[in-house]
Coordinates of C-alpha atoms and ligand atoms in Angstrom, one line a residue:
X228 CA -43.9 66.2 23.5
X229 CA -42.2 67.9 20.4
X230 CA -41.9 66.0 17.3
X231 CA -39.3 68.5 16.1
X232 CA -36.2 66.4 14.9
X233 CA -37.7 63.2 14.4
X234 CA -37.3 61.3 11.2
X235 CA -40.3 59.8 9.3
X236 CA -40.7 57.7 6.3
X237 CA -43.7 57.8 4.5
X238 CA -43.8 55.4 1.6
X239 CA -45.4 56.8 -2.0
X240 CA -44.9 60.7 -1.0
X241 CA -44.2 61.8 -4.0
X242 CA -47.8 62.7 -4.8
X243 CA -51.6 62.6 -3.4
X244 CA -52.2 61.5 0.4
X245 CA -48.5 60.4 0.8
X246 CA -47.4 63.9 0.0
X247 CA -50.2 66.3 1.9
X248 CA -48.6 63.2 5.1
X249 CA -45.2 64.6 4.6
X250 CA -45.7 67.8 4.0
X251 CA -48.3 68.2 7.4
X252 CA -45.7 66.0 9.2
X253 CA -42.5 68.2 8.3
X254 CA -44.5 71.5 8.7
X255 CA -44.5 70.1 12.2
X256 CA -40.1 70.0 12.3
X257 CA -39.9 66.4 11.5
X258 CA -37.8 65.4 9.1
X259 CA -39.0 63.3 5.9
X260 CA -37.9 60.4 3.7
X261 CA -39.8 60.3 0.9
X262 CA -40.1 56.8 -0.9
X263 CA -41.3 56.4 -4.4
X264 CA -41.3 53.9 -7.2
X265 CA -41.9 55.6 -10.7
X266 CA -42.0 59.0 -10.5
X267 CA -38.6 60.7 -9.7
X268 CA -40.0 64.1 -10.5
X269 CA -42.7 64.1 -8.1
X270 CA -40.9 62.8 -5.1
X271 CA -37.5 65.5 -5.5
X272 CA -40.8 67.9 -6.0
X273 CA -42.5 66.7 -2.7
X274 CA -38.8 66.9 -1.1
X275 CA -38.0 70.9 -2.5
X276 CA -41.6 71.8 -0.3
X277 CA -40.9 70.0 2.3
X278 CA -37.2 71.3 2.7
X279 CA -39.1 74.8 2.2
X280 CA -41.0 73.9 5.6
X281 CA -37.2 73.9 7.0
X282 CA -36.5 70.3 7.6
X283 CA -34.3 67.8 6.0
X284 CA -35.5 65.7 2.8
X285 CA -34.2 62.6 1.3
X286 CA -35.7 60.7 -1.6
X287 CA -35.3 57.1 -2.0
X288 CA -36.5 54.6 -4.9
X289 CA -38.0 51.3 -3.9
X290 CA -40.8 49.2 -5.2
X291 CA -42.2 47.7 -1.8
X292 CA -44.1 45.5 -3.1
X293 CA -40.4 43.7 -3.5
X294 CA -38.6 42.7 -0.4
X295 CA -35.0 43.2 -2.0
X296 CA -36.0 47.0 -2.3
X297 CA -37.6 47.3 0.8
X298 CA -34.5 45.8 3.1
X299 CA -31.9 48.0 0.3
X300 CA -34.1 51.1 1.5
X301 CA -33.9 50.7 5.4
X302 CA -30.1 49.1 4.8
X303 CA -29.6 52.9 3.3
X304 CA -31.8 54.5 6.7
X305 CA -29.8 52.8 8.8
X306 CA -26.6 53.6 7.0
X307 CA -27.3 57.2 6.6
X308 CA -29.7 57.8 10.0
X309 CA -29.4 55.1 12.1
X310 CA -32.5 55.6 13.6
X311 CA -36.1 56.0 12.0
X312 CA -39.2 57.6 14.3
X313 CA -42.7 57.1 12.2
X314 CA -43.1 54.7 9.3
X315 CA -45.9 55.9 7.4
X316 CA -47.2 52.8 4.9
X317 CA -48.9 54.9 2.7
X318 CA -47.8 53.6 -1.0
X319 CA -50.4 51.0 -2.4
X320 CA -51.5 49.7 -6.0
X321 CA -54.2 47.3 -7.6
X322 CA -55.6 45.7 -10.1
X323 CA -60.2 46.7 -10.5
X324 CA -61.3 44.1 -11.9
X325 CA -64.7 41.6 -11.2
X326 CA -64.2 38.5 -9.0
X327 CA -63.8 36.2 -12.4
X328 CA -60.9 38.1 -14.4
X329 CA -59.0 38.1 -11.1
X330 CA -55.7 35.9 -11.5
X331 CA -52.9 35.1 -9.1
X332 CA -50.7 38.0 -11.1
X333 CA -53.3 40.4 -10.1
X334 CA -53.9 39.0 -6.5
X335 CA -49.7 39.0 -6.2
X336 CA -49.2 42.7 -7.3
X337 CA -51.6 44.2 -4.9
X338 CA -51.9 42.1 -1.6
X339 CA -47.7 42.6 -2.1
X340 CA -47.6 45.9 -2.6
X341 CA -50.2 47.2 -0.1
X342 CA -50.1 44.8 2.7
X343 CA -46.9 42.5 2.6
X344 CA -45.1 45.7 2.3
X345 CA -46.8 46.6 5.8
X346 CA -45.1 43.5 7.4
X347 CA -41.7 43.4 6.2
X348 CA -41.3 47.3 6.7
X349 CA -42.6 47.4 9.9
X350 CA -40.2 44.7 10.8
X351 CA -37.4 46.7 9.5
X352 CA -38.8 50.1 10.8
X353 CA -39.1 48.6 14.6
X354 CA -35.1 47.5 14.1
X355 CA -34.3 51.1 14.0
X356 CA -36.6 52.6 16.2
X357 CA -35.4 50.0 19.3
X358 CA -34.8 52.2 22.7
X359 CA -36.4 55.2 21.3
X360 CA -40.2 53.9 20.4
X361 CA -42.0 55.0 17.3
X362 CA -45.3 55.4 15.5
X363 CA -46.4 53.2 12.5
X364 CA -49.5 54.1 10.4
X365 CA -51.0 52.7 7.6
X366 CA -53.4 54.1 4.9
X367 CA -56.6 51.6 4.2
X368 CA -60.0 52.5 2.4
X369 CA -63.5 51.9 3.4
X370 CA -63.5 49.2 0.3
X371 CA -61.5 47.0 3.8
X372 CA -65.5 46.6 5.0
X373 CA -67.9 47.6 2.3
X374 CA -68.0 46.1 -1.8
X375 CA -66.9 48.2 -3.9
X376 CA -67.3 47.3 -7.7
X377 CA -64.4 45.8 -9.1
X378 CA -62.6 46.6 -6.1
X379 CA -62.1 43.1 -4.4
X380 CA -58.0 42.2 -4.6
X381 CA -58.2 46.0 -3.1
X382 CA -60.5 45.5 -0.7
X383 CA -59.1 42.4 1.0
X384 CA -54.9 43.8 0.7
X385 CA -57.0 46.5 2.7
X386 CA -58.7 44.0 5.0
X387 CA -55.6 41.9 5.7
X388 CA -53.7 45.7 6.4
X389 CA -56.1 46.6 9.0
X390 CA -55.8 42.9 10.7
X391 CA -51.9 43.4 10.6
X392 CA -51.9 46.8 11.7
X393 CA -54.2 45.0 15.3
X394 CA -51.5 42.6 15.4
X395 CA -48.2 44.4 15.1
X396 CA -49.9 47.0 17.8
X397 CA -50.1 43.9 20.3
X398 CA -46.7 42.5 19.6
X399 CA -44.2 45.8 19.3
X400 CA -46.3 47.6 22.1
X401 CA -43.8 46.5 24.6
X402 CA -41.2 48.5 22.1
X403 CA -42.9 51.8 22.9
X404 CA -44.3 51.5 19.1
X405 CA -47.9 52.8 18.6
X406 CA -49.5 51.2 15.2
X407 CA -52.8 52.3 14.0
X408 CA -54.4 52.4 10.4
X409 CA -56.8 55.6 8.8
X410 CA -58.7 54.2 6.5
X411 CA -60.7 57.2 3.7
X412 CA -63.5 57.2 1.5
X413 CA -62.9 58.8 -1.9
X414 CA -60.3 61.4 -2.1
X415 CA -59.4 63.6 -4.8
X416 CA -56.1 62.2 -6.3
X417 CA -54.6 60.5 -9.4
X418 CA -55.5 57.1 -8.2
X419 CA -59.2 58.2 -7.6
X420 CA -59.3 59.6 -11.4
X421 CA -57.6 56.4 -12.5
X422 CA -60.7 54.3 -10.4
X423 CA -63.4 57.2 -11.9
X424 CA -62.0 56.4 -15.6
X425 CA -62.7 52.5 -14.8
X426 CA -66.0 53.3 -13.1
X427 CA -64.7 52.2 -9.8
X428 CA -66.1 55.4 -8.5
X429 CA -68.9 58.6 -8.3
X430 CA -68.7 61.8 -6.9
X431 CA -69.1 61.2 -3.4
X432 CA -69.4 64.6 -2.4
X433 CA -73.2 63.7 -2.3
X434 CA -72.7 60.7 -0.5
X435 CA -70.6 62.9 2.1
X436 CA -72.7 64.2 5.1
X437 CA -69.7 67.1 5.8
X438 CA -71.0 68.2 2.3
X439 CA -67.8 67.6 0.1
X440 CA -65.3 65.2 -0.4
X441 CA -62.3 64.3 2.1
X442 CA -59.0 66.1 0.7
X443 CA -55.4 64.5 1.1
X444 CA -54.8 66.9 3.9
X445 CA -58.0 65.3 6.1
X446 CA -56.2 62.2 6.1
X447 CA -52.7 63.8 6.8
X448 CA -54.5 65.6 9.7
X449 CA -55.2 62.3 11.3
X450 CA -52.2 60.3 10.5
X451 CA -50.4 63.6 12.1
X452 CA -53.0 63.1 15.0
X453 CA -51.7 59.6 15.6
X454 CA -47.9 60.2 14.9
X455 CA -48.6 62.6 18.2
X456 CA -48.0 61.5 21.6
X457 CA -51.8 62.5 22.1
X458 CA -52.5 59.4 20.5
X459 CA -50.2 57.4 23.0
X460 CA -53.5 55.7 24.0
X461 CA -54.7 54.7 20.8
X462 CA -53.2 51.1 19.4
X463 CA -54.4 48.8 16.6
X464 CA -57.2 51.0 15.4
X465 CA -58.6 51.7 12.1
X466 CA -59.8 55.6 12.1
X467 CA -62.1 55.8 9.3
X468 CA -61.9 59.6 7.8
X469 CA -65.1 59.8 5.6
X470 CA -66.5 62.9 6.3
X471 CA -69.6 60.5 7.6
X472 CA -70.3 58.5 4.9
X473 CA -70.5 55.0 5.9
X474 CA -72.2 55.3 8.9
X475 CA -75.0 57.7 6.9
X476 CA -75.3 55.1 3.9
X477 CA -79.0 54.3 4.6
X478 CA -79.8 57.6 5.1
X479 CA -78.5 58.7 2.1
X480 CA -79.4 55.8 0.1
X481 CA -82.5 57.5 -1.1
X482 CA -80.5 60.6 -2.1
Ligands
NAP943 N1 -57.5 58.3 -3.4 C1 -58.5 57.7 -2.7 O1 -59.7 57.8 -3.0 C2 -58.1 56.8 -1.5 C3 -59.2 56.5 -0.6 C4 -58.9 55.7 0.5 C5 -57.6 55.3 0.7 N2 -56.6 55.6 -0.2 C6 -55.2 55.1 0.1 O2 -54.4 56.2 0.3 C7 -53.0 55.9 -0.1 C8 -52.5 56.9 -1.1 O3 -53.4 56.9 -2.2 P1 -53.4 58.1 -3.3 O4 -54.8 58.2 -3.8 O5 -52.6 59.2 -2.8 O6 -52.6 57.3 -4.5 P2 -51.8 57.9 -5.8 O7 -52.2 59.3 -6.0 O8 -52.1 56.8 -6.8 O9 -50.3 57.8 -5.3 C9 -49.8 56.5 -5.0 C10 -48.4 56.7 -4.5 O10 -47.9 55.4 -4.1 C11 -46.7 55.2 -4.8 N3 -46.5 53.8 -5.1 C12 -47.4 53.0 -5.9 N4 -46.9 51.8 -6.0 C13 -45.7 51.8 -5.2 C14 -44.7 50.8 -4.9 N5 -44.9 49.5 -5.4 N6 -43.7 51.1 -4.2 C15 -43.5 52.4 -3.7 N7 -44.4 53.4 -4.0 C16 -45.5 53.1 -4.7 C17 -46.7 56.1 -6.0 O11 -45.3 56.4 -6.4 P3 -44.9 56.6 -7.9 O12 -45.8 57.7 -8.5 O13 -43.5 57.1 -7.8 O14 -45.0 55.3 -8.6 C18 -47.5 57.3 -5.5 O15 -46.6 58.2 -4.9 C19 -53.1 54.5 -0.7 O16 -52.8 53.5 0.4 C20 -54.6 54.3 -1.0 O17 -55.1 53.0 -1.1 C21 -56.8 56.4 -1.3

């Protein structure tokens, strides 16, 4: 079946994964929403290339880790679309910092942001895709399963995504809606320089059997894979997109 036509959202597309999702998902004849919270530029950016793909882009601002923003974004979908295919819950944030500096600002802003924003958007997202069924998929990391230094309030908003993303599959199945998660190691983008600055992180590419890091456009490769009715099959899984590298980490422990 043709995606050509439908309408996607994918939250944080202005830049890094988000952006390689929407620009593989509208080089396929879908048509994107790009959501973003600080960066203006970047998103009308992401919308002049994926208008240059020849499909329709619309930018809209909303901090989802705040529920006011995230029902004023789908109360403007539904005003302006009145329909929505694939939700793609891509946008995420966090505080690196050791188990004993981490406070309940810290633990709000992140588990908010990257897996309350899951909930109450796929809520919203199922409203508008009633009678026509619809794909939801979430982006996690492989910090959901293995410690990562300093990455804990990460690592569990990850965790509880990947839990959600099981239970929404079970409970909007009988609305046609398929909801998986792809969760990455280390890929090249801002956020991985901001966790390389901290320490958070080491050039993987050694740790990568495939022999070099996973690029943005691996992951949107997947999450494409899954928006697909291909995927039709696949519900409430967590596709990990590593190139190899957890399940070689003994193996290359002595690297
Ligand atoms: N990079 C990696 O190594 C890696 C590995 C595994 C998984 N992931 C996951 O992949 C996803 C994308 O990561 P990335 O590396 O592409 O991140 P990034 O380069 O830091 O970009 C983050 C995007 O999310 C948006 N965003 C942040 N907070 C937001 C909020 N409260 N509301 C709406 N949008 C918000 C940002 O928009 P503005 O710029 O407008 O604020 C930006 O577009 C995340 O879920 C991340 O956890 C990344």
């Amino acid at each position: 079946m043709s995606l050509q036509g439908k309408l996607a959202l994918v939250t944080g597309s202005g830049r890094g994964i988000g952006k390689a999702i929407a620009l593989k998902l509208a080089s396929q004849g879908i048509n994107i929403i790009i959501n973003y919270f600080r960066h203006r530029e970047n998103a009308e950016q992401t919308a002049r290339d994926v208008e240059s793909l020849g499909v329709k882009a619309e930018v809209i601002k909303a901090n989802v880790g705040d529920p006011e923003k995230i029902d004023e974004m789908f109360d403007m979908i539904g005003t302006k679309f009145g329909c929505l295919d694939i939700l793609i819950n891509n946008a995420a944030s966090g505080v690196g910092r050791p188990v004993a500096d981490i406070d309940v600002k810290a633990w709000e802003w992140t588990m908010d942001i990257n897996a309350r924003a899951l909930l109450l958007c796929a809520q919203r997202a199922a409203k508008l895709m009633e009678g026509r069924g619809g794909k939801i998929v979430s982006i996690s990391s492989l910090g959901s399963r293995f410690v990562l230094p300093n990455y804990t309030i990460v690592g569990v908003s990850k965790a509880a995504l990947e839990a959600l993303t099981r239970y929404l599959a079970i409970e909007l199945a009988p609305q046609n809606i398929c909801v998986n998660t792809v969760a990455a190691s280390a890929v090249e983008t801002e956020a991985l320089k901001f966790y390389f600055k901290e320490g958070l992180a080491k050039d993987s590419s050694q740790l990568t059997p495939a022999g070099r890091m996973v690029a943005p456009e691996d992951v949107a490769n997947i999450v494409a894979f899954l928006c697909s009715e291909e995927a039709f099959m696949i519900r409430g899984q967590t596709i990990i997109v590593d190139g190899g590298t957890s399940v070689g980490l003994f193996a290359l422990a002595g690297k």
